[in-house]
Amino acid sequence: MENSVLTTRNNPVKKALRHPFSGFISIGAALLALQIIAMANGGKWPLSSTLNGFAQVMIFAIVGYGFSFLLGYAGLASLGTAGFVGLGAYLTAYVLKHYPGVPYIAILLGVLAVSLILGLVVGFISLRIEGIFLAIVTLGLSEIFYQIFNNWIDFTNGPNGASVTKTPIFQTILGMGTTDSRRAFFILLVVITVGLLMLTYNLGRSRTGRAMLAMKNSTSAAQAMGISLLRYRLLAFLISTAYAGFAGVLFMSYFKYAAPQGYTIMLSLNILAAVLIGGSRSLVGTFLGTFIVFGTNTIFLQDIALFRDNPWIINVTIGIVIILVVMFYRGGLVQLAQNTKQTFNNLLNGWRMYRYGEDD
Amino acid sequence: MSIQAILQTIINSLPTIGRYALVTMGIVLIFRTTATTNFAQGLIATFGTFTISWAAYTYTDLNLWICLLIGMAAAFLLGMFVDVALIRTARHITPAGKQMITMGVMMILVNVIPVVFRDITLWNKPGKGFNADIVSFTLFGMPMNITYMGLLSFSLAVGLLAAVFAALKFTKWGLGVRATAANETVAQMLGVNTRVITAFSWALAGALATVGGFFTGAGTALNVTLMGNTQVFGFLACVLGGFGSFPAPILGAIIIPLVYNFAGNPALMGPDAGMWQNMITFIVVLLLILIFPNGLLGRKYVKKV
């Protein structure tokens, strides 16, 4: 008996499965498999609309990872997220349309630079304004972004929305067709998602992540321990805005369209909901939360007439779930999974005790 | 700008000041009694406004002012329900958590209102109760204009707010609110029924905001985003004035419409002013908040470890 326990512990496969990266990689593998199946049977199943739904989940999950730094580690609730995603999307559209020669990586770096500068500004605001008031101030900030998207016609094409004609890299340089390039970009998205999951996981366990966690629990105590509030708060905002801007670039490259109505406070609230529902400190949880908030409607429920005709049902459910999670289950879905596992183990042990009698 | 134009711009701001002040008063009542920044305030008001229109449509011979009372009653009950069902249960959750609960309420209402009031698209049947007259008068010998509805909105807001402030100062309920705002636990120990106090504050906040919604929607088409701007500006007014006292946020609610109307003045800001007036207002207000993070009339909050 004891021997078998030891072998399980040393079993390299089980050891690898315990590693958190295996979860990230299996998410990536599942998404990749969907795309490969679609390619193999010529798009009969899963439908391209389903794949687009998953692409949307992946893109907004990236925003969620950044936001979970802010909320889960630094404890700051910001409602300006949507603005930064929109900014990334619109900048990409503008550069691709007016300066077609600019390489994609330069656009990416440019958007990151702009996001970082603006993140710095918001970060400094957060140093002046504490806690719940920050949500209100960032709400004002997101309104400013909306006004820019809606009114600066030369930059954003106003209420009609901005669009891109060709998928960057795959269509412009490699010369693929529309469908092929979208598939190729989907695969790129999967790679980016898994890569960012790993990066974010390590970042969260690094010195930076731990310092932010200390700051969340008590700013004064963290300061007393020698953690610079200025440095780590700014860093949390920089990470979150950079992720949001990056997601905006990816959104524009995949969906090729952005309208101001897509970047209102509702998007910020949805991302907040996704992070809360999944569990604000778990990345797999954030991904699952994003899937529930952004994915269920487009991926599964479109086939059911009741939900297709009444899209409000799912949104109201999300609202109710937010309230329930905040009131009764702060850990979110991840906590639910852990508790279920715990209960199951307890039951199993109880049964073992009953079946085989107690040890010694 | 001539002095007359400046005075006229100030007078043009009065209706907006009235509406914002009503919403802001509700937000600050809720914040002081339950430490919740209520993101659903604007949508509770929208619910009330839709109820007014529903009543006016369904019972065509009913006076519009009776409909207003029905709408206020609906928002009163909704506000009370949110407190009793959610915020009271979540009493021991952090303020940020309560804020997220109200965001959840906001998400529910924003989706439910268009479904419940599917047939209501206009504020009211044309002609009934809406008065498009413009009132002219002279101030310091200069001719001034204000719309009849605007004048009504401002005077009603002043009247209602005066009543609320008087109630806060002189009634037993007002004493209870002030005690709860100072320290809920101690107020409870001294025999204040804080449950009734908070529930009534939420209810009153809903009813006051509905009056704001009624005048915001006056004579236009109704949709669920009716109070979006008012909600955001109401919050900013609270932060700008300072959340620490009851009158301070009203100062914020007076400043913001003035900034808004001066920013939208073509003589001052150029021909495209109307397009950017929202944005300029947000920027000015955010800058003011950055300069005075505790509010214009606020005190510095000293935190204990």
XYZ file of C-alpha atoms in Angstrom:
665
model
C 0.000 0.000 0.000
C 2.654 2.468 1.067
C 4.809 1.511 -1.842
C 2.085 2.374 -4.336
C 1.667 5.825 -2.779
C 5.357 6.445 -3.242
C 5.299 5.391 -6.880
C 2.370 7.704 -7.622
C 4.300 10.554 -6.097
C 7.320 9.888 -8.241
C 5.372 9.119 -11.378
C 6.634 11.760 -13.872
C 3.320 11.891 -15.758
C 1.327 12.624 -12.632
C 3.965 15.106 -11.534
C 3.692 16.902 -14.857
C -0.102 16.917 -14.614
C 0.107 18.550 -11.195
C 2.161 21.374 -12.650
C -0.129 24.379 -13.249
C 1.163 24.771 -16.789
C -0.475 21.487 -17.751
C -3.879 23.104 -17.214
C -2.892 26.038 -19.433
C -1.553 23.757 -22.115
C -4.671 21.581 -22.070
C -6.859 24.679 -22.556
C -4.678 25.563 -25.541
C -4.757 22.005 -26.884
C -8.554 21.851 -26.651
C -8.932 25.131 -28.539
C -6.402 24.030 -31.130
C -8.229 20.715 -31.577
C -11.474 22.566 -32.329
C -9.795 24.557 -35.081
C -8.094 21.477 -36.532
C -11.404 19.555 -36.595
C -13.009 22.498 -38.368
C -10.209 22.555 -40.925
C -10.419 18.792 -41.464
C -14.137 18.678 -42.246
C -14.298 21.943 -44.158
C -15.982 24.033 -41.482
C -19.055 21.822 -40.911
C -18.360 21.433 -37.206
C -17.548 23.487 -35.227
C -19.076 26.346 -37.187
C -16.999 29.440 -37.826
C -19.354 31.413 -35.556
C -18.437 29.051 -32.700
C -14.745 29.548 -33.392
C -15.262 33.315 -33.486
C -16.921 32.991 -30.103
C -13.864 31.192 -28.747
C -11.572 33.819 -30.295
C -13.568 36.495 -28.489
C -13.231 34.565 -25.235
C -9.460 34.288 -25.693
C -9.090 37.994 -26.464
C -11.193 39.171 -23.532
C -9.516 36.615 -21.269
C -6.273 38.494 -21.943
C -7.961 41.678 -20.700
C -9.163 39.627 -17.743
C -5.630 38.489 -16.814
C -4.499 42.103 -16.698
C -7.589 43.123 -14.752
C -7.142 40.287 -12.280
C -3.771 41.821 -11.385
C -5.529 45.016 -10.541
C -8.441 43.451 -8.685
C -7.036 40.208 -7.322
C -3.531 41.295 -6.448
C -3.561 45.035 -6.017
C -7.213 45.235 -4.888
C -8.023 48.185 -7.138
C -11.340 48.260 -8.999
C -11.025 50.200 -12.234
C -13.778 50.747 -14.773
C -11.515 52.212 -17.441
C -10.610 48.849 -18.970
C -12.959 49.117 -21.945
C -11.350 52.387 -22.990
C -7.897 50.824 -23.221
C -9.160 47.860 -25.240
C -10.907 50.289 -27.587
C -7.800 52.435 -27.854
C -5.733 49.428 -28.938
C -8.337 48.426 -31.506
C -8.751 51.917 -32.962
C -5.009 52.646 -33.121
C -4.499 49.378 -35.011
C -7.252 50.228 -37.477
C -5.906 53.736 -37.994
C -2.326 52.689 -38.630
C -3.288 49.753 -40.883
C -5.526 51.990 -42.952
C -3.360 55.078 -43.291
C 0.158 53.621 -43.106
C -0.092 50.134 -44.658
C 3.695 49.784 -44.763
C 4.160 49.752 -40.992
C 5.075 46.258 -39.764
C 2.632 44.540 -37.415
C 5.133 44.234 -34.603
C 5.700 48.006 -34.729
C 1.945 48.570 -34.342
C 1.935 46.207 -31.409
C 4.843 47.972 -29.727
C 3.335 51.374 -30.481
C 0.004 50.440 -28.903
C 1.816 48.989 -25.895
C 3.796 52.214 -25.520
C 0.653 54.385 -25.687
C -1.169 52.076 -23.253
C 1.752 52.186 -20.847
C 1.880 55.981 -20.910
C -1.870 56.225 -20.253
C -1.601 53.492 -17.634
C 1.001 55.605 -15.889
C -1.444 58.528 -15.844
C -4.247 56.388 -14.383
C -1.777 54.912 -11.928
C -0.872 58.366 -10.661
C -4.577 59.156 -10.321
C -4.965 55.996 -8.235
C -2.307 57.278 -5.866
C -4.402 60.369 -5.169
C -7.783 58.688 -4.994
C -8.390 55.654 -2.849
C -10.467 52.524 -3.064
C -14.085 52.835 -4.071
C -13.651 56.399 -5.338
C -11.174 55.145 -7.895
C -13.975 53.190 -9.615
C -15.935 56.437 -9.957
C -12.992 58.391 -11.326
C -12.072 55.676 -13.813
C -15.731 55.600 -14.825
C -15.291 59.259 -15.824
C -12.110 58.338 -17.664
C -13.887 55.642 -19.651
C -16.527 58.219 -20.644
C -13.703 60.399 -22.010
C -12.506 57.460 -24.115
C -16.059 56.900 -25.371
C -16.351 60.560 -26.379
C -13.088 60.257 -28.325
C -14.225 57.073 -30.101
C -17.576 58.587 -30.940
C -16.571 62.117 -31.935
C -13.041 62.157 -33.354
C -14.138 61.237 -36.873
C -10.674 61.498 -38.496
C -9.183 59.007 -36.083
C -12.015 56.583 -35.336
C -14.576 57.105 -38.114
C -17.073 58.103 -35.418
C -20.294 56.225 -34.723
C -19.945 54.162 -37.929
C -17.001 52.347 -36.453
C -13.521 51.609 -37.748
C -12.679 48.608 -39.876
C -9.686 46.816 -41.328
C -9.898 45.119 -44.704
C -7.181 42.478 -44.375
C -5.882 40.345 -41.529
C -2.339 41.536 -40.803
C 0.620 39.233 -41.561
C -1.397 36.278 -42.857
C -3.323 38.124 -45.523
C -1.072 41.089 -46.195
C 2.307 39.357 -46.236
C 1.645 35.636 -46.668
C -1.225 36.235 -49.094
C -3.699 33.754 -47.614
C -7.428 33.796 -48.352
C -9.938 35.351 -45.952
C -10.994 32.073 -44.308
C -7.475 30.643 -44.120
C -6.032 33.793 -42.609
C -8.722 33.866 -39.957
C -7.947 30.241 -39.080
C -4.231 30.950 -38.968
C -4.837 33.928 -36.713
C -6.962 31.761 -34.437
C -4.002 29.409 -34.000
C -1.759 32.395 -33.284
C -4.312 33.499 -30.671
C -4.150 30.094 -28.988
C -0.355 30.320 -28.811
C -0.549 33.844 -27.408
C -3.181 32.801 -24.861
C -1.105 29.910 -23.527
C 2.048 32.023 -23.515
C 0.380 34.840 -21.620
C -1.162 32.394 -19.136
C 2.324 31.120 -18.309
C 3.816 34.607 -18.180
C 1.018 35.910 -15.963
C 1.232 32.900 -13.664
C 4.929 33.471 -13.116
C 4.415 37.193 -12.707
C 1.812 36.551 -10.023
C 4.180 34.317 -8.064
C 7.162 36.603 -8.505
C 8.358 39.210 -6.027
C 6.126 41.743 -7.800
C 2.978 39.626 -7.474
C 3.622 38.883 -3.815
C 4.282 42.549 -3.066
C 0.967 43.458 -4.725
C -0.849 40.841 -2.689
C 0.563 42.307 0.502
C -0.561 45.751 -0.674
C -4.101 44.483 -1.269
C -4.519 43.188 2.260
C -3.300 46.360 3.927
C -1.577 49.245 2.226
C -0.220 50.590 5.497
C 1.151 47.228 6.634
C 2.703 46.663 3.207
C 4.380 50.057 3.361
C 5.682 49.233 6.801
C 7.238 46.084 5.356
C 9.129 48.209 2.861
C 6.893 47.777 -0.172
C 6.750 50.911 -2.266
C 3.093 51.775 -2.797
C 3.964 54.088 -5.673
C 5.984 51.504 -7.525
C 3.654 48.524 -7.243
C 0.418 50.384 -7.767
C 1.797 51.931 -10.926
C 3.069 48.532 -11.981
C -0.374 46.949 -11.470
C -1.946 49.620 -13.665
C 0.798 49.330 -16.278
C 0.320 45.558 -16.502
C -3.439 45.873 -16.743
C -3.445 48.598 -19.400
C -0.749 46.874 -21.438
C -2.783 43.661 -21.486
C -5.933 45.598 -22.433
C -4.182 47.453 -25.266
C -2.666 44.218 -26.547
C -6.096 42.568 -26.513
C -7.449 45.543 -28.479
C -4.841 45.001 -31.217
C -5.724 41.302 -31.384
C -9.463 42.083 -31.461
C -9.061 44.439 -34.411
C -6.833 41.969 -36.264
C -9.280 39.087 -35.849
C -12.723 40.712 -36.045
C -11.588 43.642 -38.251
C -14.289 45.942 -36.869
C -14.811 48.181 -33.851
C -17.702 50.521 -32.986
C -17.857 52.975 -30.067
C -20.868 51.177 -28.557
C -18.639 48.161 -27.957
C -16.378 50.068 -25.570
C -18.759 51.486 -23.009
C -18.897 50.777 -19.303
C -20.790 47.564 -20.062
C -17.596 45.967 -21.408
C -15.696 47.017 -18.281
C -18.471 45.574 -16.121
C -18.466 42.333 -18.106
C -14.731 41.959 -17.616
C -15.117 42.673 -13.909
C -17.870 40.033 -13.841
C -15.679 37.520 -15.680
C -12.804 37.957 -13.247
C -15.101 37.833 -10.200
C -17.086 34.796 -11.332
C -13.988 32.799 -12.188
C -12.129 33.693 -9.037
C -10.046 36.833 -9.021
C -6.710 35.175 -8.266
C -6.835 32.134 -10.494
C -5.948 32.355 -14.169
C -7.838 29.236 -15.211
C -10.749 30.684 -13.233
C -10.479 33.956 -15.150
C -10.530 32.035 -18.407
C -13.606 30.064 -17.338
C -15.305 33.260 -16.132
C -14.617 34.946 -19.466
C -16.017 31.899 -21.194
C -19.218 32.112 -19.157
C -19.658 35.857 -19.638
C -18.566 36.283 -23.258
C -18.789 32.776 -24.638
C -21.957 30.998 -23.531
C -24.223 33.276 -25.524
C -22.352 33.120 -28.820
C -21.135 29.549 -28.603
C -23.926 27.401 -27.150
C -27.108 29.320 -26.620
C -27.387 30.663 -30.176
C -28.844 27.303 -31.191
C -31.623 27.445 -28.612
C -34.522 29.602 -29.786
C -35.407 30.854 -26.298
C -31.956 32.346 -25.732
C -31.460 33.532 -29.305
C -34.659 35.560 -29.177
C -34.184 36.774 -25.606
C -30.511 37.692 -25.199
C -31.357 39.474 -21.952
C -31.811 36.194 -20.072
C -28.119 35.382 -20.043
C -27.152 38.969 -19.099
C -29.584 39.019 -16.199
C -28.199 35.663 -15.081
C -24.678 37.104 -15.162
C -25.872 40.018 -13.015
C -27.430 37.638 -10.510
C -24.291 35.477 -10.471
C -22.112 38.556 -9.761
C -24.281 39.390 -6.762
C -24.268 35.803 -5.486
C -20.506 35.438 -5.913
C -19.760 38.710 -4.115
C -22.189 37.982 -1.295
C -21.625 34.310 -0.641
C -18.651 32.967 -2.564
C -15.725 35.340 -2.878
C -13.463 32.631 -4.313
C -15.582 32.212 -7.439
C -15.725 29.131 -9.628
C -12.247 27.978 -8.663
C -13.233 27.937 -5.018
C -16.345 25.966 -5.956
C -14.204 23.373 -7.752
C -11.820 23.100 -4.799
C -14.644 22.779 -2.300
C -16.346 20.120 -4.400
C -13.094 18.179 -4.572
C -12.647 18.531 -0.821
C -16.187 17.304 -0.126
C -15.683 14.392 -2.476
C -12.406 13.428 -0.791
C -14.042 13.624 2.635
C -16.852 11.362 1.481
C -14.345 8.951 -0.039
C -12.285 8.856 3.155
C -15.434 8.306 5.194
C -16.388 5.399 2.976
C -12.853 3.963 3.196
C -12.953 4.250 6.949
C -16.297 2.444 6.957
C -15.143 -0.228 4.487
C -11.641 -1.000 5.708
C -11.737 0.282 9.290
C -9.443 2.931 10.734
C -5.671 2.901 10.358
C -3.601 1.282 13.124
C -18.983 86.894 -23.901
C -21.257 89.620 -22.757
C -22.570 89.708 -19.210
C -26.000 88.904 -20.553
C -24.689 85.782 -22.308
C -22.916 84.659 -19.125
C -26.077 85.139 -17.059
C -28.144 83.344 -19.704
C -25.714 80.392 -19.669
C -26.008 80.204 -15.883
C -29.794 80.258 -16.166
C -29.639 77.555 -18.846
C -27.751 75.405 -16.330
C -30.441 75.652 -13.654
C -32.640 72.756 -14.898
C -29.616 70.442 -15.137
C -28.442 71.573 -11.689
C -31.849 70.609 -10.312
C -31.791 67.141 -11.885
C -28.196 66.384 -10.922
C -28.766 67.626 -7.378
C -31.694 65.222 -6.919
C -29.698 62.219 -8.139
C -26.627 63.287 -6.167
C -28.649 63.674 -2.966
C -29.812 60.073 -3.375
C -26.272 58.806 -3.947
C -24.931 60.590 -0.881
C -27.841 59.440 1.336
C -27.079 55.851 0.369
C -23.355 56.306 0.762
C -23.569 57.881 4.191
C -25.992 55.345 5.654
C -24.747 52.083 4.116
C -21.214 52.911 2.843
C -22.267 51.844 -0.645
C -21.518 53.732 -3.852
C -24.704 52.871 -5.677
C -24.032 52.283 -9.375
C -27.672 51.320 -9.882
C -28.998 54.749 -8.840
C -29.448 55.949 -12.414
C -31.208 52.744 -13.415
C -33.554 52.801 -10.426
C -34.481 56.302 -11.604
C -34.900 55.008 -15.152
C -37.219 52.314 -13.819
C -39.281 55.000 -12.072
C -39.400 57.132 -15.219
C -40.578 54.199 -17.310
C -43.260 53.515 -14.706
C -44.450 57.122 -15.021
C -44.763 56.712 -18.784
C -46.456 53.348 -18.347
C -49.024 54.883 -15.994
C -49.592 57.828 -18.329
C -50.119 55.482 -21.272
C -52.276 52.936 -19.504
C -54.582 55.290 -17.611
C -55.004 58.016 -20.171
C -57.254 60.241 -18.065
C -54.826 60.298 -15.148
C -53.109 63.580 -14.317
C -49.393 63.543 -15.163
C -48.471 64.582 -11.621
C -50.311 61.563 -10.227
C -48.308 59.446 -12.679
C -45.139 61.073 -11.317
C -46.179 60.010 -7.821
C -46.808 56.453 -9.053
C -43.336 56.358 -10.623
C -41.765 57.735 -7.450
C -43.568 55.069 -5.444
C -42.274 52.341 -7.785
C -38.677 53.559 -7.459
C -39.209 53.958 -3.699
C -40.153 50.293 -3.450
C -37.361 49.163 -5.766
C -34.755 51.078 -3.770
C -36.090 49.636 -0.547
C -36.044 46.150 -2.055
C -32.382 46.453 -3.104
C -31.426 47.467 0.422
C -33.522 44.882 2.240
C -32.718 41.988 -0.076
C -29.063 42.642 -0.865
C -27.243 45.414 0.949
C -28.572 44.554 4.404
C -27.501 40.936 3.975
C -24.116 42.096 2.712
C -23.645 44.497 5.623
C -20.279 43.058 6.605
C -18.782 42.952 3.120
C -16.166 45.554 2.179
C -17.350 48.756 0.451
C -15.742 47.545 -2.786
C -17.798 44.353 -2.548
C -21.018 46.317 -2.027
C -20.076 48.454 -4.996
C -19.822 45.315 -7.115
C -23.234 44.163 -5.860
C -24.761 47.406 -7.124
C -22.960 46.842 -10.426
C -24.711 43.471 -10.574
C -28.052 45.184 -9.882
C -27.198 47.621 -12.655
C -26.560 44.759 -15.062
C -29.883 43.148 -14.165
C -31.910 46.362 -14.475
C -30.299 47.428 -17.744
C -31.504 44.201 -19.304
C -34.840 43.836 -17.540
C -36.228 47.365 -18.067
C -36.441 47.146 -21.893
C -38.223 43.797 -21.559
C -40.714 44.818 -18.886
C -41.580 48.119 -20.586
C -41.380 46.773 -24.125
C -44.145 49.017 -25.468
C -43.017 52.237 -23.833
C -40.817 54.252 -26.152
C -41.952 57.804 -25.540
C -41.838 59.742 -22.311
C -45.501 60.627 -22.644
C -48.234 60.997 -25.220
C -47.580 64.261 -27.083
C -49.460 67.169 -25.636
C -50.308 65.645 -22.287
C -48.700 67.460 -19.403
C -45.707 68.592 -21.430
C -45.407 72.307 -21.743
C -42.952 73.593 -24.328
C -43.447 77.249 -23.339
C -40.506 79.521 -22.766
C -40.673 81.879 -19.831
C -39.144 85.322 -20.370
C -38.201 87.676 -17.581
C -35.725 90.453 -16.889
C -32.774 90.147 -14.545
C -30.751 93.287 -13.682
C -32.528 94.921 -16.595
C -31.438 92.226 -19.081
C -33.906 89.907 -20.861
C -33.575 86.218 -19.940
C -35.265 83.032 -21.151
C -35.841 79.670 -19.517
C -38.058 76.795 -20.604
C -41.172 76.205 -18.554
C -40.199 72.579 -17.855
C -36.690 73.656 -16.875
C -38.031 76.205 -14.430
C -40.380 73.585 -13.009
C -37.562 71.055 -12.676
C -35.326 73.526 -10.867
C -38.016 74.767 -8.485
C -39.250 71.262 -7.713
C -35.666 70.145 -7.040
C -35.049 73.093 -4.729
C -38.303 72.395 -2.906
C -37.639 68.677 -2.516
C -34.038 69.163 -1.423
C -35.081 71.829 1.097
C -37.604 69.351 2.482
C -34.963 66.588 2.688
C -32.444 68.859 4.415
C -35.123 70.064 6.827
C -36.042 66.447 7.531
C -32.385 65.600 8.117
C -32.041 68.485 10.551
C -35.322 68.428 12.434
C -37.029 65.033 12.302
C -36.338 61.879 14.245
C -35.577 60.087 10.973
C -32.979 62.743 10.133
C -31.342 62.307 13.525
C -31.298 58.557 12.910
C -29.670 59.041 9.488
C -27.004 61.293 10.943
C -26.348 58.839 13.754
C -26.127 55.907 11.341
C -23.825 57.898 9.089
C -21.509 58.647 12.007
C -21.310 55.072 13.273
C -23.783 52.342 12.515
C -22.897 50.035 15.409
C -23.020 52.764 18.033
C -26.286 54.076 16.582
C -27.728 50.577 16.907
C -26.586 50.349 20.515
C -28.252 53.646 21.303
C -31.568 52.327 20.069
C -31.652 53.646 16.509
C -33.418 51.164 14.247
C -30.720 51.291 11.558
C -32.543 48.784 9.359
C -35.488 51.119 8.917
C -33.151 54.087 8.498
C -31.102 52.475 5.714
C -34.129 51.002 3.933
C -35.866 54.378 3.976
C -32.716 56.136 2.750
C -32.456 53.778 -0.211
C -36.142 54.194 -0.934
C -35.988 57.991 -0.709
C -32.913 58.025 -2.943
C -34.845 56.111 -5.599
C -37.846 58.420 -5.381
C -35.736 61.610 -5.576
C -33.757 60.309 -8.543
C -37.030 59.456 -10.314
C -37.996 63.134 -10.262
C -34.634 63.786 -11.932
C -35.373 61.075 -14.493
C -38.839 62.492 -15.150
C -37.375 65.847 -16.163
C -34.429 64.296 -18.034
C -36.831 62.361 -20.212
C -39.339 65.195 -20.568
C -40.604 65.400 -24.107
C -38.095 62.937 -25.593
C -37.940 59.271 -26.520
C -37.176 56.957 -23.624
C -34.469 54.331 -23.574
C -32.540 52.526 -20.927
C -29.486 54.787 -21.204
C -31.618 57.793 -20.195
C -29.756 58.391 -16.935
C -26.305 57.171 -17.961
C -24.700 60.603 -18.061
C -26.581 61.816 -14.989
C -25.371 58.788 -13.040
C -21.724 59.378 -13.923
C -21.932 63.115 -13.311
C -23.825 62.499 -10.070
C -20.979 60.314 -8.829
C -18.366 62.799 -9.925
C -20.354 65.528 -8.174
C -20.153 63.521 -4.946
C -16.401 63.015 -5.240
C -15.895 66.633 -6.310
C -17.886 68.069 -3.430
C -16.693 65.495 -0.913
C -18.578 62.445 0.288
C -18.087 63.487 3.895
C -21.202 65.617 4.418
C -24.717 65.953 3.026
C -24.553 69.447 1.469
C -21.050 69.175 -0.051
C -22.046 66.921 -3.009
C -24.786 69.412 -3.919
C -21.977 71.929 -4.510
C -20.495 69.434 -6.971
C -23.889 69.072 -8.651
C -23.976 72.862 -9.078
C -20.449 73.157 -10.494
C -20.680 70.351 -13.067
C -23.668 71.686 -15.103
C -22.062 75.136 -15.108
C -18.826 73.720 -16.525
C -20.873 71.679 -18.997
C -22.858 74.621 -20.290
C -19.891 76.957 -20.540
C -17.912 74.231 -22.338
C -20.757 73.870 -24.823
C -21.028 77.570 -25.545
C -20.094 78.276 -29.192
C -19.131 81.860 -28.403
C -16.591 80.656 -25.866
C -15.343 77.321 -27.240
C -15.805 77.611 -31.014
C -18.371 76.116 -33.412
C -17.650 72.461 -32.544
C -18.250 73.033 -28.846
C -21.371 70.867 -28.646
C -19.434 67.832 -29.797
C -16.728 68.057 -27.169
C -18.607 69.559 -24.237
C -19.046 66.197 -22.501
C -15.358 65.461 -22.791
C -14.219 68.905 -21.656
C -16.509 68.652 -18.638
C -15.098 65.256 -17.683
C -11.537 66.517 -18.034
C -12.157 69.677 -15.973
C -13.954 67.723 -13.262
C -11.293 65.002 -13.127
C -8.566 67.646 -12.861
C -10.446 69.345 -10.027
C -10.790 65.973 -8.278
C -7.063 65.363 -8.675
C -6.308 68.728 -7.103
C -8.824 68.167 -4.280
C -8.916 64.384 -3.814
C -10.931 64.701 -0.604
C -13.513 66.932 -2.232
C -13.821 70.708 -2.288
C -15.417 70.766 1.159
C -14.007 67.457 2.385
C -11.700 66.741 5.261
C -8.636 64.581 5.013
C -9.464 61.042 5.995
C -6.899 59.640 8.402
C -6.521 55.905 8.158
C -5.630 53.684 11.093
C -3.613 50.535 10.647
